[in-house]
PDB file of C-alpha atoms in Angstrom:
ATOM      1  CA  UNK A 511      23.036  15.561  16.147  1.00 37.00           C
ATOM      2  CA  UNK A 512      20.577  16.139  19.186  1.00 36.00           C
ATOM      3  CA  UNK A 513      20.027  12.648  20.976  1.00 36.00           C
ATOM      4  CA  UNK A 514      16.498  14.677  21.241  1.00 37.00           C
ATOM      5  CA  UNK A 515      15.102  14.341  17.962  1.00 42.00           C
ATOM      6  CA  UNK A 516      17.012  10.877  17.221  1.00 41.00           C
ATOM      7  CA  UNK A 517      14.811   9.277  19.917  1.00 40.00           C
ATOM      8  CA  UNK A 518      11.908  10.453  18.538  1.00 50.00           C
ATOM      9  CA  UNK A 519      13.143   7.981  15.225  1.00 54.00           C
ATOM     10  CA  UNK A 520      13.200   5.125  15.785  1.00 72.00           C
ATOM     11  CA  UNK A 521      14.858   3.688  12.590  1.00 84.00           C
ATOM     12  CA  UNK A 522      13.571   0.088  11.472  1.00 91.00           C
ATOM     13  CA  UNK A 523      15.042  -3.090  12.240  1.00 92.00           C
ATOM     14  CA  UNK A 524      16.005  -5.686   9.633  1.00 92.00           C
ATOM     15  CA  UNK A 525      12.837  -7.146  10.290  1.00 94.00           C
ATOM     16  CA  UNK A 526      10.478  -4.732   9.809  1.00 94.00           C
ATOM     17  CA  UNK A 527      12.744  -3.908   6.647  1.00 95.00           C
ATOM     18  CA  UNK A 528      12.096  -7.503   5.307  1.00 95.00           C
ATOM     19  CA  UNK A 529       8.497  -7.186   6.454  1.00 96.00           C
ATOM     20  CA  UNK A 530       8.141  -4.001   4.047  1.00 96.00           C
ATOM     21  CA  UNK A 531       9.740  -5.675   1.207  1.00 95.00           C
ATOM     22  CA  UNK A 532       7.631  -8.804   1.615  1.00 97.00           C
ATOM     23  CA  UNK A 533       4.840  -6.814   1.561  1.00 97.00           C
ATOM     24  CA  UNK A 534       5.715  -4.675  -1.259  1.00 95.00           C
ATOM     25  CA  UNK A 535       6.262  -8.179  -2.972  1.00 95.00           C
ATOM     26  CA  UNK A 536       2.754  -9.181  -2.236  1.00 96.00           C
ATOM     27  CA  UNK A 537       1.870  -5.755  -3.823  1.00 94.00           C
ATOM     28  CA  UNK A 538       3.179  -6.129  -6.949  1.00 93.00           C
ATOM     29  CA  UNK A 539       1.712 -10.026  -7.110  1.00 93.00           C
ATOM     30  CA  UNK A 540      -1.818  -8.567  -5.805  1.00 93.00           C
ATOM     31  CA  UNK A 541      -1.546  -5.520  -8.651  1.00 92.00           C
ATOM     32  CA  UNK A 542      -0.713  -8.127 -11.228  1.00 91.00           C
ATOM     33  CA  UNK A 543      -3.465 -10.558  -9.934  1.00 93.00           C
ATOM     34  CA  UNK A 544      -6.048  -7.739  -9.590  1.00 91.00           C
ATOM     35  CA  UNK A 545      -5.207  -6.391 -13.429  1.00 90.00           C
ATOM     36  CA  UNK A 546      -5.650  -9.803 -14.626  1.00 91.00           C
ATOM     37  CA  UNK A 547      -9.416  -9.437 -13.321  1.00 92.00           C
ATOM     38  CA  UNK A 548      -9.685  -6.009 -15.024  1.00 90.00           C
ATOM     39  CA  UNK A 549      -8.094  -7.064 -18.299  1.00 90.00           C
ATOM     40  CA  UNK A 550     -11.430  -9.755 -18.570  1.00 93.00           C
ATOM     41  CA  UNK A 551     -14.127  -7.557 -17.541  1.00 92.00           C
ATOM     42  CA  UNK A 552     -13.154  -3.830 -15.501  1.00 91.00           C
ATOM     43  CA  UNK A 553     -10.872  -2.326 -12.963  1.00 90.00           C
ATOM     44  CA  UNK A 554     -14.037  -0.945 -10.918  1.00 92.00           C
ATOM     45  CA  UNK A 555     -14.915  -5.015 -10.996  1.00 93.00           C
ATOM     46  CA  UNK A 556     -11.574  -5.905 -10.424  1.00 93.00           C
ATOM     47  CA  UNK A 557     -11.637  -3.736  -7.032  1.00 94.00           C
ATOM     48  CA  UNK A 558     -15.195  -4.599  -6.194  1.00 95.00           C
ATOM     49  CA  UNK A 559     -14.459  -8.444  -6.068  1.00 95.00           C
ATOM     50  CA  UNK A 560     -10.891  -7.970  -4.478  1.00 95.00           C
ATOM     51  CA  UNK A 561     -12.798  -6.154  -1.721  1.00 96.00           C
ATOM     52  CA  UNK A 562     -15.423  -8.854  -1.560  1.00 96.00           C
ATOM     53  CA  UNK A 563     -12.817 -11.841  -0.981  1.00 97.00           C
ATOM     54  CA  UNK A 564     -10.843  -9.622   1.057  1.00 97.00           C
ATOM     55  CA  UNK A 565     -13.862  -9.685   3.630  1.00 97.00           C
ATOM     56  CA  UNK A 566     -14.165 -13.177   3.629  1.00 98.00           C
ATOM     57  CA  UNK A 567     -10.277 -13.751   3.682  1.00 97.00           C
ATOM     58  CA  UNK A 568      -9.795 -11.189   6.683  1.00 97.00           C
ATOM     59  CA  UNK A 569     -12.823 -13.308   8.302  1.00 96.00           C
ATOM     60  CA  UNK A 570     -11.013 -16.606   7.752  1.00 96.00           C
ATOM     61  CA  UNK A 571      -7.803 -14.874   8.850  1.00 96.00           C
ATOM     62  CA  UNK A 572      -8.984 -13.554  12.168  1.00 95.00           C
ATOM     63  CA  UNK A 573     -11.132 -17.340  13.139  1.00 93.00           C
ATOM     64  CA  UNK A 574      -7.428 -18.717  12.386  1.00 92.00           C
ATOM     65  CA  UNK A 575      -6.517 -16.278  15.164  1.00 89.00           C
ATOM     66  CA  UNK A 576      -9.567 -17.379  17.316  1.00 74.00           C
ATOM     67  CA  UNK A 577      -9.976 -13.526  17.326  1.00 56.00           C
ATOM     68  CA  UNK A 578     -13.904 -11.838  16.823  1.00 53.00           C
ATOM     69  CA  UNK A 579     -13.533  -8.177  14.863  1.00 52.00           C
ATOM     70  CA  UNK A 580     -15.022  -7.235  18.085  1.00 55.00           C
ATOM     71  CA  UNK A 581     -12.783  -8.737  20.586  1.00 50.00           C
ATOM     72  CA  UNK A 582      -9.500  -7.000  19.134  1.00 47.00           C
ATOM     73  CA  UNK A 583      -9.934  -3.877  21.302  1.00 48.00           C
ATOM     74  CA  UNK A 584      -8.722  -5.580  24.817  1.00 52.00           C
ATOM     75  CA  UNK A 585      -6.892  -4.088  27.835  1.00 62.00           C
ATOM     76  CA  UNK A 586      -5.394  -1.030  28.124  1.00 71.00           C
ATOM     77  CA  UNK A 587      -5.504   0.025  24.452  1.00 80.00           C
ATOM     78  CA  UNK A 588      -7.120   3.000  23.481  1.00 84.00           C
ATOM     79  CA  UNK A 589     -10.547   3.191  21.827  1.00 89.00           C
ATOM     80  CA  UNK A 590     -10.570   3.916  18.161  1.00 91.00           C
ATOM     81  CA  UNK A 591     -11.665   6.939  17.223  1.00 95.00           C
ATOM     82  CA  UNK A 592     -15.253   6.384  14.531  1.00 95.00           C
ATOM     83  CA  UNK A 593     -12.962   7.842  11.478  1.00 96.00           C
ATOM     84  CA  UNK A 594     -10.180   5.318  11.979  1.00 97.00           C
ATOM     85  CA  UNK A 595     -13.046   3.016  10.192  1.00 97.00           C
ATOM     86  CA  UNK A 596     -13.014   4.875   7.420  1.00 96.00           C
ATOM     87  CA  UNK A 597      -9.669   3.727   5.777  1.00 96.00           C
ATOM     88  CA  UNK A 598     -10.898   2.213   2.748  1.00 96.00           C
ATOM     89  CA  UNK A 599     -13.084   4.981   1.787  1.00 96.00           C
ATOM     90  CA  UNK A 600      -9.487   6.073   0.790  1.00 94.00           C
ATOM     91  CA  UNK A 601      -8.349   2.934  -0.429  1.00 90.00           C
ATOM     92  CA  UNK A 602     -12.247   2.141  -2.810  1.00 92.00           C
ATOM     93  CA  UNK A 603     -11.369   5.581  -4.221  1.00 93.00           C
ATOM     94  CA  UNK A 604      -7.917   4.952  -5.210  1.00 92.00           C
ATOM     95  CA  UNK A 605      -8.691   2.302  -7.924  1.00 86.00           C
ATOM     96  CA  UNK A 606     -10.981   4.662  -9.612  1.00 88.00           C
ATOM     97  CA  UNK A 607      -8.230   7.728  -9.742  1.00 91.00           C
ATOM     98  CA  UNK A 608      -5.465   4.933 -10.875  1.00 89.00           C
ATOM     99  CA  UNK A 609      -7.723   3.855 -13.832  1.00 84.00           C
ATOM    100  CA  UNK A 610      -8.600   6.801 -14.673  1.00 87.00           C
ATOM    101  CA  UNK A 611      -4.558   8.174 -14.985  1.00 89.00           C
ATOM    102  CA  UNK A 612      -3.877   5.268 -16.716  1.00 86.00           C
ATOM    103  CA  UNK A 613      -6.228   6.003 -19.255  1.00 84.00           C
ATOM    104  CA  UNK A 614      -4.947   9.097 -19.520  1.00 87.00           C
ATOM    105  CA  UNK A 615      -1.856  10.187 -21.607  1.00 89.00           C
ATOM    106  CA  UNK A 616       0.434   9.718 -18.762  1.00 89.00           C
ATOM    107  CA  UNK A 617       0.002   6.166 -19.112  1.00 87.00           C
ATOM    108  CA  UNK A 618       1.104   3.735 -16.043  1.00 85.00           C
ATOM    109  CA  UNK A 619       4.820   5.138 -15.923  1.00 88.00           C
ATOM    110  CA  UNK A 620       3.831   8.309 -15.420  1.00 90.00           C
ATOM    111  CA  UNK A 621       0.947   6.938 -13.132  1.00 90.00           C
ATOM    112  CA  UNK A 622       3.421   5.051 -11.063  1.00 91.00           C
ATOM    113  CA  UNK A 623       5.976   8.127 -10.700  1.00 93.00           C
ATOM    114  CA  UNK A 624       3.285  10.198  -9.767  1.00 94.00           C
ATOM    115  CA  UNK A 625       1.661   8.259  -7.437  1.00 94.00           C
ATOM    116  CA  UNK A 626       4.726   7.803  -5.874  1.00 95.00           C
ATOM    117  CA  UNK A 627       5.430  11.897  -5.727  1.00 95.00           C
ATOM    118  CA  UNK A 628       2.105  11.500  -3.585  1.00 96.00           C
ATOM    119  CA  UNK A 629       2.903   9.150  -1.211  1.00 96.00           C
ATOM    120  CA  UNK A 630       6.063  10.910  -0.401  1.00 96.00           C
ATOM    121  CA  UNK A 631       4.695  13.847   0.550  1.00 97.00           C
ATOM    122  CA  UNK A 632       1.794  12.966   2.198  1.00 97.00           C
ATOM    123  CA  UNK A 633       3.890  10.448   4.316  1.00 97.00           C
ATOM    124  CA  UNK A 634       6.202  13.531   4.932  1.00 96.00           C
ATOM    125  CA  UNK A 635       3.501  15.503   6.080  1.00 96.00           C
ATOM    126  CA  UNK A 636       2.080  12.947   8.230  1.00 96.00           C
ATOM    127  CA  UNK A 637       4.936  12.138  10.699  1.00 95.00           C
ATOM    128  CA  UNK A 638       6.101  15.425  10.639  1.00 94.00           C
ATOM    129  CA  UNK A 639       2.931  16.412  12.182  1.00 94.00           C
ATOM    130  CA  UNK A 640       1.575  13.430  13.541  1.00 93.00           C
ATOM    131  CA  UNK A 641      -1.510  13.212  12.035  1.00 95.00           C
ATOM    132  CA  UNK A 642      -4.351  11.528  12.309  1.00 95.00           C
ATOM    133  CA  UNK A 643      -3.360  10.833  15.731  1.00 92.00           C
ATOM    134  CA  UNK A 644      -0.329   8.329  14.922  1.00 93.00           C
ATOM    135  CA  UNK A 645       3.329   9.168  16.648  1.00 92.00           C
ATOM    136  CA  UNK A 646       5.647  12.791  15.579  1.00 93.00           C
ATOM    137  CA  UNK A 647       8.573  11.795  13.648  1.00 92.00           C
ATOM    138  CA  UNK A 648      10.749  14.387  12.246  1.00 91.00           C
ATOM    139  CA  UNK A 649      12.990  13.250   9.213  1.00 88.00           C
ATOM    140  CA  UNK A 650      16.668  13.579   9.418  1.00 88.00           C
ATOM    141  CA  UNK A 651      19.139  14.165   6.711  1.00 90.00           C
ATOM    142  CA  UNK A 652      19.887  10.792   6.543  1.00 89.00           C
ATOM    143  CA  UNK A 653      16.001   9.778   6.259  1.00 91.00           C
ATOM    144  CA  UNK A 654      15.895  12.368   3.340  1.00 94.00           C
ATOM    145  CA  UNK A 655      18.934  10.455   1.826  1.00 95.00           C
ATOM    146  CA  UNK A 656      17.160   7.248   1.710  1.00 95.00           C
ATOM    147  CA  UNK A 657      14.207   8.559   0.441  1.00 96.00           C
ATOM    148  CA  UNK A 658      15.832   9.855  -2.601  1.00 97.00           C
ATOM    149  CA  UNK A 659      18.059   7.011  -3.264  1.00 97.00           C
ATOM    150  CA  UNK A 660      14.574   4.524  -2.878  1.00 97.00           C
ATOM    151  CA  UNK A 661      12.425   7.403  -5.148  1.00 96.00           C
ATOM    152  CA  UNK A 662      15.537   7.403  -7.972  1.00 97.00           C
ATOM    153  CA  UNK A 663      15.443   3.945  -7.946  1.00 96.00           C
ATOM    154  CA  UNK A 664      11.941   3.342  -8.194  1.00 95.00           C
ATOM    155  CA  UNK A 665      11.654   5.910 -10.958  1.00 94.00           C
ATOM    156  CA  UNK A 666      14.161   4.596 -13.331  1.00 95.00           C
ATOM    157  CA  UNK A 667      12.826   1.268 -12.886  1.00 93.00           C
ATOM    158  CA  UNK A 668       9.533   2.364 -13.588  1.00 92.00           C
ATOM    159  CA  UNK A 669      10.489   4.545 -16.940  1.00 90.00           C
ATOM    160  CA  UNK A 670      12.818   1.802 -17.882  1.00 88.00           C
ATOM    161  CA  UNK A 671      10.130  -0.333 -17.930  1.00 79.00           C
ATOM    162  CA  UNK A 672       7.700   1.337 -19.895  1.00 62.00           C
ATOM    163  CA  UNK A 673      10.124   2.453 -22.663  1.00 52.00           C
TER     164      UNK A 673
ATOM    165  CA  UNK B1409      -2.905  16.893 -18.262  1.00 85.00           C
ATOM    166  CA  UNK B1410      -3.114  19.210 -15.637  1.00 91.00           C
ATOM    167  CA  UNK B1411      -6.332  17.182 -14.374  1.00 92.00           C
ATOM    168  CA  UNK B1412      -4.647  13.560 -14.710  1.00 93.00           C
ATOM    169  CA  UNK B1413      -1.645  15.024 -12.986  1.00 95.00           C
ATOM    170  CA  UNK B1414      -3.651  15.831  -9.863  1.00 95.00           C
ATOM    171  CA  UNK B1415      -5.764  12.625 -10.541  1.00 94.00           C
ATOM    172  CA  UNK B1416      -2.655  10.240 -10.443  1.00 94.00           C
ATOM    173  CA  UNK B1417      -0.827  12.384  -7.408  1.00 95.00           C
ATOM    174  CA  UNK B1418      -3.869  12.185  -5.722  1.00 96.00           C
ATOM    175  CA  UNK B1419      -4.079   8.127  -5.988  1.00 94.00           C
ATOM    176  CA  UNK B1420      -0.729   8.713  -4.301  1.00 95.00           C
ATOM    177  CA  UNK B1421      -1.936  10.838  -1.522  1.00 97.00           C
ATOM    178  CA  UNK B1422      -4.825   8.178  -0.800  1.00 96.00           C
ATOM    179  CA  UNK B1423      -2.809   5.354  -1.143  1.00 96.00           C
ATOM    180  CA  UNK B1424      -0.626   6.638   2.279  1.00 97.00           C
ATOM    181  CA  UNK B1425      -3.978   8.903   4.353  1.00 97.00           C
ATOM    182  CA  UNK B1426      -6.005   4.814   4.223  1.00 97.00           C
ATOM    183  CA  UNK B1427      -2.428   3.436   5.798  1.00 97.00           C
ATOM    184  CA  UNK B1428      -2.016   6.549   8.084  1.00 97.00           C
ATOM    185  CA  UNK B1429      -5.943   5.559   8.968  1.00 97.00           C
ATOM    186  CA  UNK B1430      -5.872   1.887   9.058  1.00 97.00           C
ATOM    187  CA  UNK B1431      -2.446   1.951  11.133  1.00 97.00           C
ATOM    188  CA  UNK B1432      -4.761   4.285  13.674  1.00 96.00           C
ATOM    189  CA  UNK B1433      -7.291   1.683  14.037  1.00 97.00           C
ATOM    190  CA  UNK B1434      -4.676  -0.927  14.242  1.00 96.00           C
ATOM    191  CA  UNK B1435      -3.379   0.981  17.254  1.00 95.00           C
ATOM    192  CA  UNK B1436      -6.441   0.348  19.481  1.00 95.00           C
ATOM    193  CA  UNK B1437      -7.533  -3.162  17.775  1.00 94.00           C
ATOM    194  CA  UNK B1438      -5.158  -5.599  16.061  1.00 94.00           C
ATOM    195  CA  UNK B1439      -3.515  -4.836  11.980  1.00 96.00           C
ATOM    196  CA  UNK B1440      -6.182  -7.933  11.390  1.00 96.00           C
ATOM    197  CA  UNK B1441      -8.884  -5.955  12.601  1.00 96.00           C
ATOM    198  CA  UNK B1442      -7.845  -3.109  10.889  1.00 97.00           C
ATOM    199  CA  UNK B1443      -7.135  -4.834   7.412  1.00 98.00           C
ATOM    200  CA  UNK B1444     -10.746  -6.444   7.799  1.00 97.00           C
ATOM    201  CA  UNK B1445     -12.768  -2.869   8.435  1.00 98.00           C
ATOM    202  CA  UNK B1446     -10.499  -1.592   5.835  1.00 97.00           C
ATOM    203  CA  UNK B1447     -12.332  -4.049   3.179  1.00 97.00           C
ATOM    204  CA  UNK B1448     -15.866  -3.688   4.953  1.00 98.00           C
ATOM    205  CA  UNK B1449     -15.866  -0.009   4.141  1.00 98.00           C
ATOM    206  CA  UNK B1450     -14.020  -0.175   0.848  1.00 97.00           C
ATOM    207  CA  UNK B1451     -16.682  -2.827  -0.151  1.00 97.00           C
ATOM    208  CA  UNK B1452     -19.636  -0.808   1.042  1.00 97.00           C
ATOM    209  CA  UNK B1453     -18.481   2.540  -0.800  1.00 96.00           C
ATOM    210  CA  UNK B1454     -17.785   0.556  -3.956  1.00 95.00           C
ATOM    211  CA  UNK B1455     -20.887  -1.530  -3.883  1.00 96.00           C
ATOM    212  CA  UNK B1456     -22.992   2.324  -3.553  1.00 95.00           C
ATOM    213  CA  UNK B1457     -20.934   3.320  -6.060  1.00 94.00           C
ATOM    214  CA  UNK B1458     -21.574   0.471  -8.601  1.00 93.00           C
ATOM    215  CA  UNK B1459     -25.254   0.356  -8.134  1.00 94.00           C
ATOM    216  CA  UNK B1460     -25.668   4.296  -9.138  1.00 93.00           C
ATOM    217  CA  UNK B1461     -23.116   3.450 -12.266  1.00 90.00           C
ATOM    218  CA  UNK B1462     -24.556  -0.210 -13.002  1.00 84.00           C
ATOM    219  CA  UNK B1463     -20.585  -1.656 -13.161  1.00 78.00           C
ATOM    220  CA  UNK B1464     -20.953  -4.535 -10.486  1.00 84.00           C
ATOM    221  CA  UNK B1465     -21.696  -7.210 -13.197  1.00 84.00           C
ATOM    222  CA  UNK B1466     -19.933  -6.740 -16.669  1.00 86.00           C
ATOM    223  CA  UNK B1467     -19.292  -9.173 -19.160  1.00 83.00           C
ATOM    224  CA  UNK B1468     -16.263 -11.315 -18.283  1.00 83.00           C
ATOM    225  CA  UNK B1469     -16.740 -11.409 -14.785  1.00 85.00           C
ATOM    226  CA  UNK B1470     -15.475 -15.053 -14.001  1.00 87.00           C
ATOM    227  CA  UNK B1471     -13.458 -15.198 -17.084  1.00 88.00           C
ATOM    228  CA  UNK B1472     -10.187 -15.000 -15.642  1.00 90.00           C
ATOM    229  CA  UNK B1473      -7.821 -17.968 -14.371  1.00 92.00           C
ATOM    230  CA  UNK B1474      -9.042 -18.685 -10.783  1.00 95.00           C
ATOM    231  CA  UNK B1475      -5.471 -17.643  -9.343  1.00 94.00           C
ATOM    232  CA  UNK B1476      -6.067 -13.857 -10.254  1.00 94.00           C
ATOM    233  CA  UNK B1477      -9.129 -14.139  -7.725  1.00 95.00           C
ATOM    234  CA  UNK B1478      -6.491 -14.601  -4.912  1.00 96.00           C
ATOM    235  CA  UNK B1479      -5.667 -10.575  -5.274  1.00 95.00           C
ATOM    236  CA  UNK B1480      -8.193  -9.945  -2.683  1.00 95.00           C
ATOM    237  CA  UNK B1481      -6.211 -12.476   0.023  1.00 97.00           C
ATOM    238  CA  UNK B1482      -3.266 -11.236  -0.750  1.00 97.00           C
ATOM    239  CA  UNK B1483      -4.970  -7.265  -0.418  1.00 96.00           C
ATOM    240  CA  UNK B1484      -5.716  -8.478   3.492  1.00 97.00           C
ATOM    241  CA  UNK B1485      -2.244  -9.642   3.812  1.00 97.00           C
ATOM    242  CA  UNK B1486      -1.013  -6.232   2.475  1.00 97.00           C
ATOM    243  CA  UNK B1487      -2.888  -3.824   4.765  1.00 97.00           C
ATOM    244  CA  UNK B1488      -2.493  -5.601   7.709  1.00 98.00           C
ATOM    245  CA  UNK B1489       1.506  -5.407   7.291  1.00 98.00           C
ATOM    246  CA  UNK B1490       1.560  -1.914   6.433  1.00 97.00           C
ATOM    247  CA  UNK B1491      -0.765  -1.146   9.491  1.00 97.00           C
ATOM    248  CA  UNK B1492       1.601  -2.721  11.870  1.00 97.00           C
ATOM    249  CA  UNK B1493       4.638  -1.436   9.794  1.00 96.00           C
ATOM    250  CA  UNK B1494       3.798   2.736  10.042  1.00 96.00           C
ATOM    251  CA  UNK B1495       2.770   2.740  14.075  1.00 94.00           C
ATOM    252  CA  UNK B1496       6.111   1.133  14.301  1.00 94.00           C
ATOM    253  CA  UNK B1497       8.593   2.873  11.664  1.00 94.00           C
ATOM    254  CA  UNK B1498       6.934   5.831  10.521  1.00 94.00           C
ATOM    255  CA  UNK B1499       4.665   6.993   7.403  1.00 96.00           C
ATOM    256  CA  UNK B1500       7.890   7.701   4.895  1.00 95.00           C
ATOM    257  CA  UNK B1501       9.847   4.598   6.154  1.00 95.00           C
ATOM    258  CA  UNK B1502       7.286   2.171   5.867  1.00 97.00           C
ATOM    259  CA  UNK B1503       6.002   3.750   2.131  1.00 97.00           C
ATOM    260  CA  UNK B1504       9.621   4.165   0.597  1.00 97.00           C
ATOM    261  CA  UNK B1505      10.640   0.219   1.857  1.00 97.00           C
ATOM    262  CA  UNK B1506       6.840  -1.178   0.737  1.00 97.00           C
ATOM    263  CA  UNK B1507       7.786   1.011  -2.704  1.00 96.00           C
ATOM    264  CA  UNK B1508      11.473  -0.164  -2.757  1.00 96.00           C
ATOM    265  CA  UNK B1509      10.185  -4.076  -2.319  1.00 96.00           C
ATOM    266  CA  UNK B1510       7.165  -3.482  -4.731  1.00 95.00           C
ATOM    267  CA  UNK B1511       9.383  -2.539  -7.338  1.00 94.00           C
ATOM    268  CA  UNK B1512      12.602  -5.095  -6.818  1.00 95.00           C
ATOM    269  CA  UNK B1513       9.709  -7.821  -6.640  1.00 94.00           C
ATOM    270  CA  UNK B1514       8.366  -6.801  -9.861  1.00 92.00           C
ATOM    271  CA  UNK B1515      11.853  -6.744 -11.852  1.00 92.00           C
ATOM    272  CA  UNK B1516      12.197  -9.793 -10.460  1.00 92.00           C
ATOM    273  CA  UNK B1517       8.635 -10.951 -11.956  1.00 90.00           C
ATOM    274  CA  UNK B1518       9.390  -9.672 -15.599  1.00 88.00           C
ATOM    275  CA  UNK B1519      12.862 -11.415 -15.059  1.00 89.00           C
ATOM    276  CA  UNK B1520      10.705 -14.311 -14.710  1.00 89.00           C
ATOM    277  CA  UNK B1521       8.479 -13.887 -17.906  1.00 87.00           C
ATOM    278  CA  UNK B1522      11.219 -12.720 -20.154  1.00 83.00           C
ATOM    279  CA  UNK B1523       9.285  -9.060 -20.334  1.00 79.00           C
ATOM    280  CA  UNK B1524      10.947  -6.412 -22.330  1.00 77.00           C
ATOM    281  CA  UNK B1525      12.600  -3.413 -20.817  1.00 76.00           C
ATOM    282  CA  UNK B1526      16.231  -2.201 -19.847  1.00 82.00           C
ATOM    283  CA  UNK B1527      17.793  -4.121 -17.851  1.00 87.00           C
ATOM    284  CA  UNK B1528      20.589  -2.295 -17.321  1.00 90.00           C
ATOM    285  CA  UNK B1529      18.206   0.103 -15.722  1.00 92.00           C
ATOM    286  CA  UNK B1530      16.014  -2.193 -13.765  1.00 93.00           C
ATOM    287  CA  UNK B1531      19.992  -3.351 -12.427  1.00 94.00           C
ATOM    288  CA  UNK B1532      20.501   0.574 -11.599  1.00 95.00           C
ATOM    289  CA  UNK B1533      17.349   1.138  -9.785  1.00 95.00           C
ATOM    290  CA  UNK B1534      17.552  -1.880  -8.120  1.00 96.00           C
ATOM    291  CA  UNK B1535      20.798  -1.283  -6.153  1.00 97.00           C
ATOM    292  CA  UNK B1536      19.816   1.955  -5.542  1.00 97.00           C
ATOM    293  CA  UNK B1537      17.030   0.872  -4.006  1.00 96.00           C
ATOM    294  CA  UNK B1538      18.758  -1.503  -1.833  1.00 96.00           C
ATOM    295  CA  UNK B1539      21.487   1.299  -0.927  1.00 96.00           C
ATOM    296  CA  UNK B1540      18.537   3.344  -0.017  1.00 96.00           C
ATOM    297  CA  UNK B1541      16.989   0.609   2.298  1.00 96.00           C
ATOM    298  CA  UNK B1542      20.149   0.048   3.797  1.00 95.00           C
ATOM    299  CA  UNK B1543      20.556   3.600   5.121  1.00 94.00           C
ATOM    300  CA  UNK B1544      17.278   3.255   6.961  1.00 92.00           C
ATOM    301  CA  UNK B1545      18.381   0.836   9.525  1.00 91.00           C
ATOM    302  CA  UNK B1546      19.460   0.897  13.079  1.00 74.00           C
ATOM    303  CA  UNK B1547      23.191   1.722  13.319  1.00 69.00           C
ATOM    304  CA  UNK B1548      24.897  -0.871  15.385  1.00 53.00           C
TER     305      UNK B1548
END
């Protein structure tokens, strides 16, 4: 093993690995809490108001901080580039491609798997190369090996469910 | 099928480009500032979107317990993680451990409620998950 390419992979701490969990905890509760809205009127509704109170929550959040939206780029940090704003283009348009799968014969198992088949990939893809301008990190055999131990778990526990 | 396929790998795909773009902006402002733009936009497109389609005020639309209303909170809680998370551990690390934690959490949650399924499988996937977050970390 090249101390080379290690360096460039930084592997996470236990922190940041109970950091991920917690927020994949929050995901599942927000999910939940989000379908809940959908269930009495619609997902596009469900989105639209999660969106809404999300503002004002991130607002709240950031006077907490004594931080202004527009004082967060300080010092020697570099200036964002106009399409880092653009984030939850991405994120409005998932809601509408999830309900729609859902809908669809593959049902939220196969939603779920499949969405997952596109994270990995795209996640792949995007240290790998490095793209949109965030750090090169090329995957070792070992980060291969805990993505499909994480990926077989996630899958049986998603078709498990569902049955 | 072919066409929900792409449709639900594509949610995937969109679900990790708005981290890979939000943990960007978090780079040269703060994952706060990030998670907050992130809602701005997502709001705006979905506000355009819902005036062409006339879906902004359907029937029901306060009908639910007050706690589901928290989603959107917790939402701002969730992107500003991941947008500190992927600068610092990577795209695939920080989606398989948010994945692996999404779905422990939520065996955990139909534990809770007494939901059907197999447990012996939710058991399964759940230690391999945990095997699988284990081999990400820092050797001593």
């Amino acid at each position: 093993m090249t101390s080379s390419v290690t360096a460039s992979l930084p592997r996470p701490s236990p922190f940041h690995l109970l950091l991920a969990f917690g927020s994949g905890g929050l995901l599942t509760l927000m999910v939940d809490f989000n379908g809940l809205v959908g269930l009495y009127a619609t997902p596009f509704y469900s989105s639209w108001v999660a969106h809404g109170t999300g503002i004002v929550a991130a607002l709240a959040f950031l006077a907490l901080l004594r931080l202004r939206p527009e004082a967060g780029a300080g010092g020697a940090k570099p200036a964002a580039p106009l399409w880092a704003y653009l984030g939850g283009v991405s994120g409005a348009l998932t809601v509408i491609l999830t309900s729609t799968a859902v809908n669809s014969p593959l049902a939220l198992s196969g939603t779920l798997a499949l969405g997952l088949a596109g994270q990995v990939v795209f996640s792949l893809a995007a240290d790998r190369w490095g793209l949109l301008g965030m750090p090169v990190r090329i995957p070792l055999l070992r980060d291969f090996a805990a993505l499909a131990l994480i990926a077989a778990g996630s899958v049986i526990i998603i078709f498990g469910r569902g049955a | 099928m072919i066409e929900a396929i792409l449709i639900a790998t594509l949610a995937g795909v969109l679900v990790s480009l708005s981290r890979q773009i939000n943990g960007r902006l978090a780079v040269s402002t703060t994952p706060l500032v990030a998670s907050f733009w992130n809602h701005v936009v997502g709001f705006a497109v979905l506000t355009a979107i819902g005036l062409v389609i006339g879906a902004l005020w359907p029937a029901g639309a306060f009908s639910a317990p007050w706690y589901a209303y928290l989603g959107g909170t917790i939402g701002v809680i969730f992107v500003a993680s991941g947008s500190w998370l992927i600068a610092r551990i990577g795209a695939i690390n920080t989606a398989m451990l948010v994945i692996g934690g999404q779905m422990v959490f939520g065996v955990a949650l139909d534990l809770v409620r007494g939901a059907e399924g197999h447990v012996l499988a939710s058991a399964l996937g759940v230690a391999l998950i945990i095997a699988g977050a284990a081999l990400t970390q820092r050797r001593r």
